[in-house]
Coordinates of C-alpha atoms in Angstrom, one line a residue:
Chain A
M1 CA -28.4 147.3 -9.2
I2 CA -28.0 143.9 -9.7
E3 CA -31.0 143.2 -11.1
N4 CA -31.6 145.8 -13.4
T5 CA -29.1 145.0 -14.6
N6 CA -29.6 141.7 -14.9
I7 CA -33.0 142.7 -16.6
S8 CA -31.0 144.7 -19.4
R9 CA -29.2 142.1 -20.1
L10 CA -32.1 139.6 -20.3
S11 CA -34.2 142.5 -22.9
V12 CA -30.9 142.7 -25.1
H13 CA -31.5 139.4 -25.6
S14 CA -34.9 139.0 -25.8
L15 CA -34.8 141.6 -28.3
C16 CA -32.6 139.9 -30.0
I17 CA -33.7 136.5 -30.7
N18 CA -37.5 137.4 -31.2
N19 CA -36.3 141.0 -33.9
L20 CA -33.3 141.0 -35.0
L21 CA -31.6 136.9 -36.1
P22 CA -35.2 135.7 -37.9
Q23 CA -34.6 139.8 -39.6
I24 CA -31.0 139.8 -40.4
A25 CA -32.1 136.1 -42.0
Q26 CA -34.2 137.1 -44.1
G27 CA -30.8 139.2 -45.1
N28 CA -31.7 143.6 -43.3
R29 CA -28.1 144.6 -43.3
D30 CA -29.5 147.8 -40.8
A31 CA -30.8 145.0 -38.6
F32 CA -27.2 143.1 -38.4
W33 CA -25.9 146.2 -37.8
Q34 CA -28.2 146.9 -34.9
L35 CA -27.1 143.7 -33.4
W36 CA -23.4 144.2 -34.3
L37 CA -22.6 147.7 -32.4
L38 CA -24.7 145.4 -29.6
Y39 CA -22.0 143.6 -29.4
E40 CA -18.5 145.1 -30.1
D41 CA -17.1 146.9 -27.4
Y42 CA -17.3 143.9 -25.4
L43 CA -16.4 142.2 -28.2
H44 CA -13.2 144.8 -28.7
C45 CA -12.5 144.3 -24.8
R46 CA -12.5 140.3 -25.5
C47 CA -9.8 140.6 -29.2
R48 CA -7.6 142.7 -27.0
M49 CA -7.6 140.4 -24.3
W50 CA -6.5 137.7 -26.7
M51 CA -4.5 139.4 -28.7
G52 CA -1.6 140.3 -25.2
G53 CA -3.0 143.6 -24.7
N54 CA -1.5 144.9 -27.9
Q55 CA -4.5 147.4 -29.3
T56 CA -3.5 147.3 -33.4
D57 CA -3.4 143.3 -33.0
A58 CA -7.4 143.6 -31.5
E59 CA -8.2 146.5 -33.8
E60 CA -7.4 143.9 -37.2
A61 CA -8.4 141.0 -35.0
L62 CA -12.0 142.5 -34.4
S63 CA -12.2 144.3 -37.9
I64 CA -11.5 140.6 -39.5
A65 CA -14.6 139.4 -37.0
R66 CA -16.7 141.8 -38.4
L67 CA -16.2 141.0 -42.0
K68 CA -16.8 137.5 -40.9
A69 CA -20.1 138.1 -39.0
W70 CA -21.5 140.5 -41.7
E71 CA -20.5 137.1 -44.7
K72 CA -21.7 134.5 -41.9
L73 CA -23.7 135.7 -39.5
P74 CA -26.9 135.8 -42.4
Q75 CA -26.7 132.4 -42.6
Y76 CA -26.8 131.0 -39.2
A77 CA -28.9 133.4 -37.5
A78 CA -32.1 131.0 -38.2
K79 CA -31.1 128.3 -35.9
M80 CA -29.3 130.5 -33.5
T81 CA -29.7 130.8 -29.5
N82 CA -27.2 132.7 -28.8
P83 CA -25.8 135.3 -31.0
K84 CA -23.3 136.7 -28.2
A85 CA -22.1 132.7 -27.9
W86 CA -21.8 132.4 -31.5
L87 CA -19.7 135.9 -32.0
T88 CA -17.4 135.7 -29.5
R89 CA -16.2 131.8 -29.9
M90 CA -15.9 132.9 -34.0
T91 CA -13.7 136.8 -32.8
H92 CA -11.7 133.8 -30.1
N93 CA -11.3 131.7 -33.3
L94 CA -10.5 134.3 -35.5
C95 CA -7.4 135.7 -33.3
V96 CA -5.5 132.4 -32.6
D97 CA -5.5 131.7 -36.2
I98 CA -3.5 135.2 -36.3
H99 CA -1.4 134.0 -33.6
R100 CA -1.1 131.4 -35.8
K101 CA 0.1 133.3 -38.3
H102 CA 2.5 135.3 -36.5
Q103 CA 4.6 132.6 -35.9
I104 CA 4.9 131.1 -39.3
R105 CA 6.0 134.1 -40.5
A106 CA 8.7 134.1 -37.1
K107 CA 9.5 131.8 -38.6
H108 CA 10.2 132.3 -42.4
T109 CA 12.1 135.4 -41.2
E110 CA 14.5 132.3 -39.6
N111 CA 15.2 128.9 -41.5
I112 CA 17.9 127.7 -42.3
D113 CA 17.9 128.8 -45.2
T114 CA 18.4 131.9 -44.6
M115 CA 20.5 131.4 -41.8
A116 CA 22.6 129.5 -44.7
I117 CA 22.6 133.0 -47.4
K118 CA 23.3 135.1 -44.1
N119 CA 26.4 133.2 -43.6
R120 CA 27.5 132.9 -46.7
E121 CA 27.2 136.5 -47.9
G122 CA 29.6 136.8 -44.7
I123 CA 32.2 133.6 -46.0
E124 CA 35.2 135.7 -46.4
V125 CA 34.8 138.5 -43.3
D126 CA 33.7 134.8 -40.9
S127 CA 34.0 136.2 -37.7
P128 CA 33.7 133.9 -34.4
E129 CA 30.5 134.4 -33.4
S130 CA 29.5 133.4 -36.3
A131 CA 31.4 130.5 -36.7
I132 CA 30.8 129.0 -33.7
L133 CA 26.7 129.6 -35.1
R134 CA 27.7 127.7 -38.0
Y135 CA 29.4 125.2 -35.5
E136 CA 26.7 124.5 -33.2
L137 CA 23.8 124.3 -36.0
K138 CA 26.0 121.4 -37.2
V139 CA 26.8 119.5 -34.0
Y140 CA 22.8 120.1 -33.4
I141 CA 21.8 118.5 -36.3
R142 CA 24.3 116.1 -36.0
H143 CA 22.3 115.1 -32.1
G144 CA 18.9 115.3 -34.4
I145 CA 19.8 113.2 -36.6
N146 CA 21.6 110.2 -33.6
S147 CA 18.1 110.9 -31.4
L148 CA 16.0 109.4 -34.8
P149 CA 14.8 106.2 -34.0
A150 CA 17.3 103.0 -36.0
T151 CA 14.0 102.4 -38.3
L152 CA 14.1 105.8 -39.0
R153 CA 17.7 106.9 -38.8
E154 CA 19.0 104.5 -41.8
P155 CA 17.2 105.0 -44.1
L156 CA 17.1 109.2 -43.8
I157 CA 21.0 108.9 -43.9
L158 CA 20.9 106.6 -47.3
L159 CA 18.8 109.3 -48.6
Y160 CA 20.5 112.3 -48.4
Y161 CA 24.5 111.5 -47.0
Y162 CA 24.6 108.0 -49.4
Q163 CA 22.2 109.6 -51.9
M164 CA 21.0 106.0 -52.8
S165 CA 17.7 106.2 -54.4
Y166 CA 14.0 105.2 -52.8
A167 CA 14.5 102.3 -54.5
D168 CA 17.8 101.0 -53.8
I169 CA 17.4 101.9 -49.5
A170 CA 14.0 99.7 -50.1
R171 CA 16.4 96.6 -51.6
K172 CA 18.9 97.5 -48.7
L173 CA 16.2 97.4 -46.4
T174 CA 14.6 95.7 -47.2
L175 CA 11.5 97.2 -47.2
S176 CA 8.7 98.5 -49.5
K177 CA 9.5 101.6 -51.3
N178 CA 6.4 104.1 -49.8
N179 CA 7.8 102.3 -46.4
V180 CA 10.8 104.4 -47.9
Y181 CA 9.2 107.1 -47.9
K182 CA 7.1 107.3 -45.3
R183 CA 9.9 106.7 -42.6
I184 CA 11.2 109.4 -44.7
Q185 CA 8.4 111.6 -44.9
L186 CA 9.0 110.7 -40.7
A187 CA 12.7 111.9 -40.4
R188 CA 11.6 115.2 -42.0
N189 CA 9.2 115.9 -39.1
Y190 CA 11.0 115.2 -36.4
L191 CA 14.4 117.3 -37.6
K192 CA 12.0 119.6 -38.3
K193 CA 10.3 120.0 -34.7
Y194 CA 14.1 119.6 -33.7
L195 CA 14.8 122.7 -35.0
N196 CA 12.5 124.6 -34.2
K197 CA 13.3 123.9 -31.1
Y198 CA 16.7 125.2 -31.9
F199 CA 15.1 128.4 -33.2
S200 CA 13.0 129.5 -30.3
E201 CA 15.9 129.1 -27.9
D202 CA 14.8 126.6 -25.6
N203 CA 18.2 123.9 -26.5
H204 CA 18.9 122.7 -23.1
I205 CA 21.4 119.9 -25.0
L206 CA 23.1 122.2 -27.6
K207 CA 23.8 124.7 -25.1
Q208 CA 25.6 121.6 -22.9
D209 CA 27.4 120.7 -26.4
N210 CA 28.8 124.3 -27.4
Y211 CA 30.1 124.5 -23.8
R212 CA 32.0 121.1 -24.2
N213 CA 32.9 121.5 -27.7
L214 CA 33.5 125.3 -26.8
T215 CA 35.9 123.8 -24.1
G216 CA 37.8 121.5 -26.3
K217 CA 37.3 118.5 -24.6
K218 CA 35.0 116.8 -27.2
L219 CA 36.3 118.5 -29.9
S220 CA 38.2 115.5 -31.3
V221 CA 35.9 113.2 -30.8
E222 CA 33.1 115.5 -31.9
T223 CA 33.9 115.5 -34.9
S224 CA 35.7 111.9 -35.6
K225 CA 32.3 110.8 -34.9
L226 CA 30.1 112.6 -37.7
A227 CA 32.9 111.6 -40.0
N228 CA 32.0 108.2 -38.6
F229 CA 28.0 107.6 -37.5
S230 CA 26.7 107.1 -40.8
I231 CA 29.2 103.8 -42.1
A232 CA 28.6 102.5 -38.3
I233 CA 24.5 102.3 -39.0
I234 CA 25.2 100.4 -42.8
K235 CA 27.6 98.3 -41.2
K236 CA 25.2 97.2 -38.3
S237 CA 21.9 96.3 -39.7
S238 CA 23.8 94.7 -43.2
L239 CA 26.1 92.6 -40.7
E240 CA 24.4 90.9 -37.7
T241 CA 23.7 87.5 -40.0
I242 CA 25.2 85.7 -36.8
N243 CA 23.2 85.5 -33.8
Y244 CA 24.6 83.9 -30.5
Q245 CA 21.4 82.8 -29.3
V246 CA 21.2 80.6 -32.2
T247 CA 24.6 79.8 -32.2
A248 CA 24.0 78.7 -28.9
L249 CA 21.5 76.1 -30.0
C250 CA 22.7 72.6 -28.5
L251 CA 21.3 69.2 -28.3
E252 CA 20.4 68.5 -24.5
K253 CA 22.4 65.3 -22.4
L254 CA 23.3 64.1 -19.7
S255 CA 26.9 64.7 -18.2
V256 CA 27.0 62.2 -16.2
A257 CA 29.6 60.2 -14.5
S258 CA 29.6 56.1 -15.1
Chain B
M1 CA 23.8 87.6 -23.5
S2 CA 22.9 88.4 -19.6
R3 CA 21.6 87.0 -16.7
K4 CA 18.0 87.7 -18.1
T5 CA 18.4 85.2 -20.9
F6 CA 15.2 82.5 -21.2
S7 CA 16.3 78.6 -21.0
R8 CA 13.4 75.9 -22.4
I9 CA 14.7 72.6 -23.1
I10 CA 12.1 71.2 -25.9
T11 CA 11.7 67.8 -27.2
L12 CA 12.0 68.1 -31.5
S13 CA 11.4 64.2 -33.1
E14 CA 14.5 63.2 -36.0
S15 CA 14.6 62.7 -39.1
S16 CA 14.7 59.3 -37.8
G17 CA 12.8 58.8 -35.2
K18 CA 14.3 59.4 -32.2
E19 CA 13.8 62.5 -29.8
V20 CA 15.5 64.5 -28.8
D21 CA 15.6 67.6 -25.9
I22 CA 17.3 70.5 -27.4
N23 CA 18.5 73.8 -26.1
L24 CA 16.7 76.7 -26.6
F25 CA 17.8 79.6 -25.9
L26 CA 15.6 83.2 -25.3
N27 CA 16.1 86.6 -24.5
Q28 CA 13.3 86.5 -22.6
K29 CA 10.9 84.8 -21.2
P30 CA 7.7 84.0 -23.9
M31 CA 4.5 85.8 -23.0
R32 CA 0.6 84.7 -24.6
E33 CA 2.3 82.6 -26.6
Q34 CA -1.4 80.8 -28.4
Q35 CA -3.5 84.6 -28.5
K36 CA -0.1 85.9 -30.6
L37 CA -0.4 82.5 -32.7
K38 CA -4.2 83.0 -33.4
T39 CA -3.8 86.3 -34.4
L40 CA -0.2 86.0 -37.2
I41 CA -2.2 82.9 -38.4
K42 CA -5.7 85.0 -39.0
Y43 CA -2.8 87.5 -40.4
I44 CA -1.2 85.3 -42.5
E45 CA -4.6 83.8 -44.3
E46 CA -6.1 87.5 -45.1
H47 CA -2.3 88.6 -46.5
P48 CA -0.5 85.6 -48.0
S49 CA 2.2 87.6 -49.7
G50 CA 3.3 89.3 -47.4
W51 CA 6.9 88.4 -45.4
K52 CA 7.6 90.3 -42.2
K53 CA 4.5 88.3 -40.3
R54 CA 5.5 85.1 -41.5
L55 CA 9.0 86.2 -40.4
E56 CA 7.1 86.7 -37.1
L57 CA 4.6 83.0 -37.1
A58 CA 8.4 81.4 -38.2
D59 CA 10.0 83.1 -34.7
L60 CA 6.9 82.0 -32.7
F61 CA 6.7 78.1 -33.6
Y62 CA 10.5 78.3 -33.4
E63 CA 9.9 79.4 -29.9
M64 CA 7.5 77.4 -28.9
G65 CA 9.4 73.6 -30.7
K66 CA 7.3 73.7 -33.1
W67 CA 10.0 73.1 -34.8
Q68 CA 8.5 71.7 -38.6
Q69 CA 6.2 74.7 -38.5
A70 CA 9.3 76.4 -38.0
V71 CA 10.5 75.5 -41.0
D72 CA 7.8 76.1 -43.7
E73 CA 7.5 79.6 -42.8
Y74 CA 11.1 80.8 -42.6
Q75 CA 11.4 78.9 -46.2
Q76 CA 8.2 80.9 -47.4
V77 CA 10.1 83.9 -45.6
I78 CA 13.1 83.1 -48.1
Q79 CA 11.6 82.5 -51.1
R80 CA 10.1 86.1 -50.9
Q81 CA 13.3 87.7 -49.3
P82 CA 16.5 85.8 -50.4
E83 CA 18.5 88.7 -49.3
L84 CA 17.6 87.8 -45.6
I85 CA 21.0 86.1 -44.3
S86 CA 19.4 85.6 -40.9
V87 CA 16.7 83.9 -41.1
Q88 CA 18.9 81.7 -43.3
L89 CA 21.4 81.2 -41.2
K90 CA 18.5 80.1 -38.6
L91 CA 17.2 77.7 -40.1
G92 CA 19.9 76.3 -41.1
K93 CA 21.1 75.2 -37.6
I94 CA 17.7 74.6 -36.9
L95 CA 18.0 71.6 -40.3
Q96 CA 21.0 71.0 -38.6
L97 CA 19.8 69.7 -35.3
M98 CA 16.5 68.2 -36.7
D99 CA 19.6 66.1 -37.9
R100 CA 18.3 67.0 -42.0
K101 CA 21.8 68.1 -42.8
K102 CA 22.4 68.1 -46.8
E103 CA 19.1 70.5 -46.2
A104 CA 21.2 72.3 -43.4
I105 CA 24.3 72.5 -46.0
E106 CA 22.1 73.6 -48.7
I107 CA 21.9 76.3 -46.2
Y108 CA 24.8 77.5 -44.8
Q109 CA 26.6 76.9 -48.8
D110 CA 23.0 79.8 -49.8
S111 CA 23.9 82.3 -47.0
L112 CA 27.8 81.3 -47.5
S113 CA 27.3 83.0 -51.4
L114 CA 24.8 86.2 -50.0
V115 CA 27.5 87.4 -47.9
S116 CA 30.7 87.1 -50.0
N117 CA 28.7 89.0 -52.5
L118 CA 27.1 91.7 -50.2
K119 CA 29.1 94.7 -51.0
F120 CA 29.8 98.4 -49.4
S121 CA 29.0 101.9 -50.5
C122 CA 32.5 103.1 -48.5
P123 CA 33.7 100.2 -47.2
T124 CA 36.8 100.3 -43.9
L125 CA 38.8 97.4 -42.8
A126 CA 35.9 96.8 -39.7
D127 CA 33.3 96.3 -42.5
I128 CA 35.8 94.3 -44.6
N129 CA 37.0 91.7 -41.8
S130 CA 34.1 91.0 -40.1
N131 CA 32.6 89.9 -43.6
L132 CA 35.1 87.6 -44.0
A133 CA 34.4 86.4 -40.3
T134 CA 31.3 86.0 -41.0
Q135 CA 32.4 83.4 -44.5
Y136 CA 34.5 82.0 -41.3
H137 CA 31.9 81.0 -39.3
I138 CA 29.2 79.4 -42.6
N139 CA 32.3 77.4 -43.3
G140 CA 32.7 76.3 -39.8
L141 CA 29.3 75.3 -39.5
I142 CA 29.2 73.2 -42.8
E143 CA 32.6 71.5 -41.4
I144 CA 30.5 70.9 -37.8
C145 CA 27.1 69.5 -40.6
R146 CA 30.1 66.7 -42.4
N147 CA 31.6 65.8 -39.4
N148 CA 35.2 68.0 -39.7
F149 CA 35.7 69.0 -37.0
L150 CA 39.0 69.9 -36.5
L151 CA 38.1 71.6 -40.1
A152 CA 35.3 73.8 -38.1
V153 CA 38.2 74.7 -35.5
D154 CA 40.2 76.2 -37.8
A155 CA 37.3 78.3 -39.3
F156 CA 35.9 79.3 -35.8
S157 CA 39.6 80.4 -34.8
L158 CA 40.0 82.8 -37.9
A159 CA 36.9 84.1 -37.3
T160 CA 37.7 85.2 -34.0
K161 CA 41.2 86.4 -35.2
L162 CA 39.5 88.8 -37.5
E163 CA 36.3 89.8 -34.9
P164 CA 37.1 89.1 -32.0
D165 CA 34.6 91.2 -30.2
K166 CA 32.2 88.8 -31.5
P167 CA 30.6 86.5 -28.9
S168 CA 29.0 84.0 -31.8
H169 CA 32.4 83.1 -32.5
W170 CA 33.9 82.1 -29.6
L171 CA 30.9 80.2 -28.5
A172 CA 31.2 78.4 -31.8
L173 CA 34.7 77.9 -31.3
G174 CA 34.0 76.8 -27.5
Q175 CA 31.8 73.8 -28.5
V176 CA 33.5 72.4 -31.3
Q177 CA 36.3 72.2 -29.1
Q178 CA 34.2 69.9 -26.4
L179 CA 32.8 67.5 -29.2
R180 CA 36.4 67.1 -29.8
G181 CA 36.7 67.1 -26.1
N182 CA 39.2 69.5 -26.1
N183 CA 37.8 71.1 -22.5
I184 CA 40.7 72.8 -22.1
D185 CA 40.0 74.8 -24.8
A186 CA 36.4 75.2 -24.8
I187 CA 37.2 76.4 -21.7
S188 CA 39.5 79.9 -22.9
A189 CA 36.7 80.1 -25.6
F190 CA 34.3 80.5 -22.9
N191 CA 36.3 82.6 -21.1
T192 CA 36.9 85.4 -23.3
I193 CA 32.7 85.7 -23.7
L194 CA 32.9 86.0 -20.5
F195 CA 35.5 88.6 -20.1
H196 CA 33.3 91.1 -22.4
S197 CA 29.2 90.3 -20.5
P198 CA 31.0 88.3 -17.2
E199 CA 27.1 87.5 -16.6
D200 CA 26.8 85.4 -19.8
I201 CA 24.7 82.4 -18.5
I202 CA 25.5 80.5 -22.0
A203 CA 29.1 80.5 -21.6
L204 CA 29.5 79.9 -17.6
I205 CA 27.2 77.1 -18.6
N206 CA 29.6 75.5 -21.0
I207 CA 32.1 75.7 -18.5
Y208 CA 30.3 74.0 -16.4
D209 CA 29.9 71.3 -18.4
S210 CA 33.4 71.2 -19.6
L211 CA 34.5 71.2 -16.3
M212 CA 32.4 68.7 -15.7
N213 CA 33.4 67.0 -18.2
L214 CA 37.7 67.6 -17.2
G215 CA 36.3 66.0 -13.3
K216 CA 34.4 63.0 -15.8
T217 CA 38.3 62.1 -17.3
Y218 CA 40.4 63.2 -14.5
R219 CA 38.5 60.3 -12.2
L220 CA 38.5 57.7 -14.6
S221 CA 42.2 57.9 -15.6
S222 CA 43.1 58.2 -11.8
L223 CA 40.9 54.8 -11.0
N224 CA 42.7 52.7 -14.6
T225 CA 46.0 54.2 -13.2
K226 CA 45.7 53.5 -9.2
K227 CA 46.3 50.5 -7.0
T228 CA 43.8 48.7 -5.9
D229 CA 44.3 50.7 -2.4
Q230 CA 44.6 53.6 -3.6
K231 CA 41.6 54.1 -5.3
K232 CA 39.8 54.2 -2.2
N233 CA 41.2 57.8 -1.7
I234 CA 40.6 58.8 -4.7
T235 CA 36.8 60.6 -4.2
L236 CA 34.5 62.7 -5.3
T237 CA 35.5 66.1 -3.4
N238 CA 39.5 65.3 -3.8
N239 CA 38.3 66.1 -7.6
K240 CA 39.8 69.6 -8.5
W241 CA 37.8 70.0 -11.7
Y242 CA 34.8 69.1 -9.8
R243 CA 35.3 71.5 -7.4
Q244 CA 35.2 74.7 -9.9
A245 CA 32.7 73.2 -11.8
K246 CA 31.2 74.0 -8.4
T247 CA 32.1 77.8 -8.3
V248 CA 30.7 77.9 -11.7
L249 CA 27.4 76.5 -10.9
D250 CA 27.1 78.6 -7.2
Q251 CA 27.8 81.4 -9.8
I252 CA 25.7 79.9 -12.5
L253 CA 22.3 80.0 -9.3
T254 CA 23.4 83.5 -7.9
L255 CA 22.6 84.9 -11.4
A256 CA 19.8 82.6 -12.8
P257 CA 18.4 80.3 -9.9
D258 CA 15.0 80.0 -12.4
N259 CA 16.8 78.6 -15.4
Y260 CA 15.8 75.0 -16.2
Q261 CA 19.4 74.4 -17.5
A262 CA 20.8 75.8 -14.1
L263 CA 18.0 73.5 -12.2
K264 CA 18.8 70.5 -14.2
R265 CA 23.1 70.2 -13.8
Q266 CA 22.1 71.0 -10.0
I267 CA 20.4 68.1 -10.0
E268 CA 22.5 66.2 -11.4
Y269 CA 25.8 67.0 -10.1
R270 CA 24.1 66.8 -6.4
C271 CA 23.4 63.3 -7.5
Q272 CA 26.8 62.5 -9.1
M273 CA 28.5 64.5 -5.4
K274 CA 25.6 61.3 -3.5
L275 CA 23.4 63.6 -2.1
V276 CA 20.8 60.9 -2.3
S277 CA 20.2 60.1 1.4
G278 CA 19.0 61.8 4.3
M279 CA 18.1 65.5 4.2
E280 CA 19.8 65.8 1.4
G281 CA 18.9 62.8 -0.5
K282 CA 14.9 64.6 0.1
K283 CA 16.3 68.4 -1.2
T284 CA 18.2 66.5 -4.6
K285 CA 14.7 64.8 -4.6
Q286 CA 12.3 67.9 -4.2
L287 CA 14.4 69.6 -6.7
L288 CA 14.0 66.9 -9.1
N289 CA 10.3 66.4 -8.6
H290 CA 10.7 71.0 -9.3
F291 CA 11.8 70.3 -12.2
L292 CA 9.2 67.1 -13.2
K293 CA 6.4 69.7 -13.0
L294 CA 8.5 72.6 -15.0
L295 CA 9.1 69.6 -17.8
P296 CA 6.8 66.7 -17.7
N297 CA 7.8 65.1 -20.6
S298 CA 10.7 66.2 -21.4
G299 CA 13.6 63.2 -21.9
V300 CA 15.8 64.9 -19.9
G301 CA 14.0 65.4 -17.4
Y302 CA 13.3 61.3 -16.9
Q303 CA 17.1 60.5 -17.3
L304 CA 17.1 62.8 -14.3
Q305 CA 14.7 59.9 -12.3
A306 CA 16.7 57.4 -13.2
Y307 CA 20.4 58.2 -12.7
Y308 CA 19.4 59.9 -9.2
Y309 CA 17.1 56.1 -9.0
K310 CA 20.3 54.6 -10.0
M311 CA 22.9 57.0 -7.6
Q312 CA 20.0 56.1 -4.2
Q313 CA 20.5 52.6 -5.0
Q314 CA 24.0 52.5 -5.1
S315 CA 24.7 54.3 -2.3
S316 CA 22.1 52.4 -0.2
K317 CA 24.5 49.5 -1.6
L318 CA 27.8 51.1 0.4

């Protein structure tokens, strides 16, 4: 039985390589459909698995794969040695792309802007839940800014909190303008990732913070920190001028008794 | 400043041609200096207009004790980036110790005008106090260069009042008090640093030095005032300042047993206590040999050796 299956597989494989692929390479569309039908069931099964068992998504993926194969296969058929592997890899890549698109769509529908609009709409009748959520987001963003390394945090605060220009920031921090651009970009990327965590509800720190805030133990401290943290950073960078070790420099001599 | 503070003694030629040893304190033990030096020099040759790597090179020269080269590099950094006040102050201090006090004063004055012209977006009271304290501190440094120690004490005192949490002001105040011979006031200033960070090696070493100075003064005054038959009773061990100094030295040795400064003071103390013969003498000699091995060409090493032999000779006469 096993021998028979192997023989049939081998015959399909040799049929493809010897007959169908050269014809597809020459532009014979009937040959393409013959080849496609040989593997369609197999690819459908794979699609269903890769799309998490969702029949609609699997069919969507398979139809895209069909179109893509129709378009690209004639180009590569001449060099191809294993059409099944080629089709499987291409279909897998398409399924991954579909997953990515779904994720991006999910983020776009639940980003900060839409939340802000939602909050603005409900500003007149602000429910306790939305107030907590808004406060939670504020604390989370501040936590994110605080967790940035100082090299990224300082330019970010100068830009957004003090609304200084890039040129002024460069002068103040004795950096080049390009360096400031780069640091702001890195800080933004970091915060973007950080906020993604928040929206994916995988945030343990936030839960801890909220717990403290809701129990009222750290609320006042947090608020005062929020008001002062940016000033503290500026102070540190501009006024740390007197170095302790340099002050300690002195001549070495013996202090022995005569 | 913690127990991890690394210290190094470097030998420097003054403008008069005299060689002096300088205490250098670093955050950590420098590693692979020659390799870093080669890389930085190569980089600067390729990019001569930048200042950041040049600053790194200057710092490296400074740590290696090549101060003339460090001064040249720091001056180039300041030309390119005049707003770096900390670099200016460092350069000023180096020039001051190299006995180029006029140049040091000029650098300090430049940094003073920079600090006084600093503008803040939203200044708080703490910012203003800190800025003023920095100005007073720099004024104090200028007065030291002019040998006006009394004015320097005033300036540093004001700085400590405005910014009491900053150890640099207390250290500068203590050092200038030590220079004036006010060892009790100096100890009080260094103790303030210890109050904030009890393992501060620099403060502990300075306290030890001040206590030793007090012990020396006490001993000399006792020898002058007592009658000849009473002089015999004035021993080194009943000197309370020396006893306190020993306690501090033990503390330093516990915190940083490999520190040059601690080792040097240990040898000095043992010689002073005449532990130069017998088994104790052997131990002192071992410590001295270790010191000379670590710092083979330092003036302090030779001075210590000479002092050891002097004390050995004195004790053999007795």
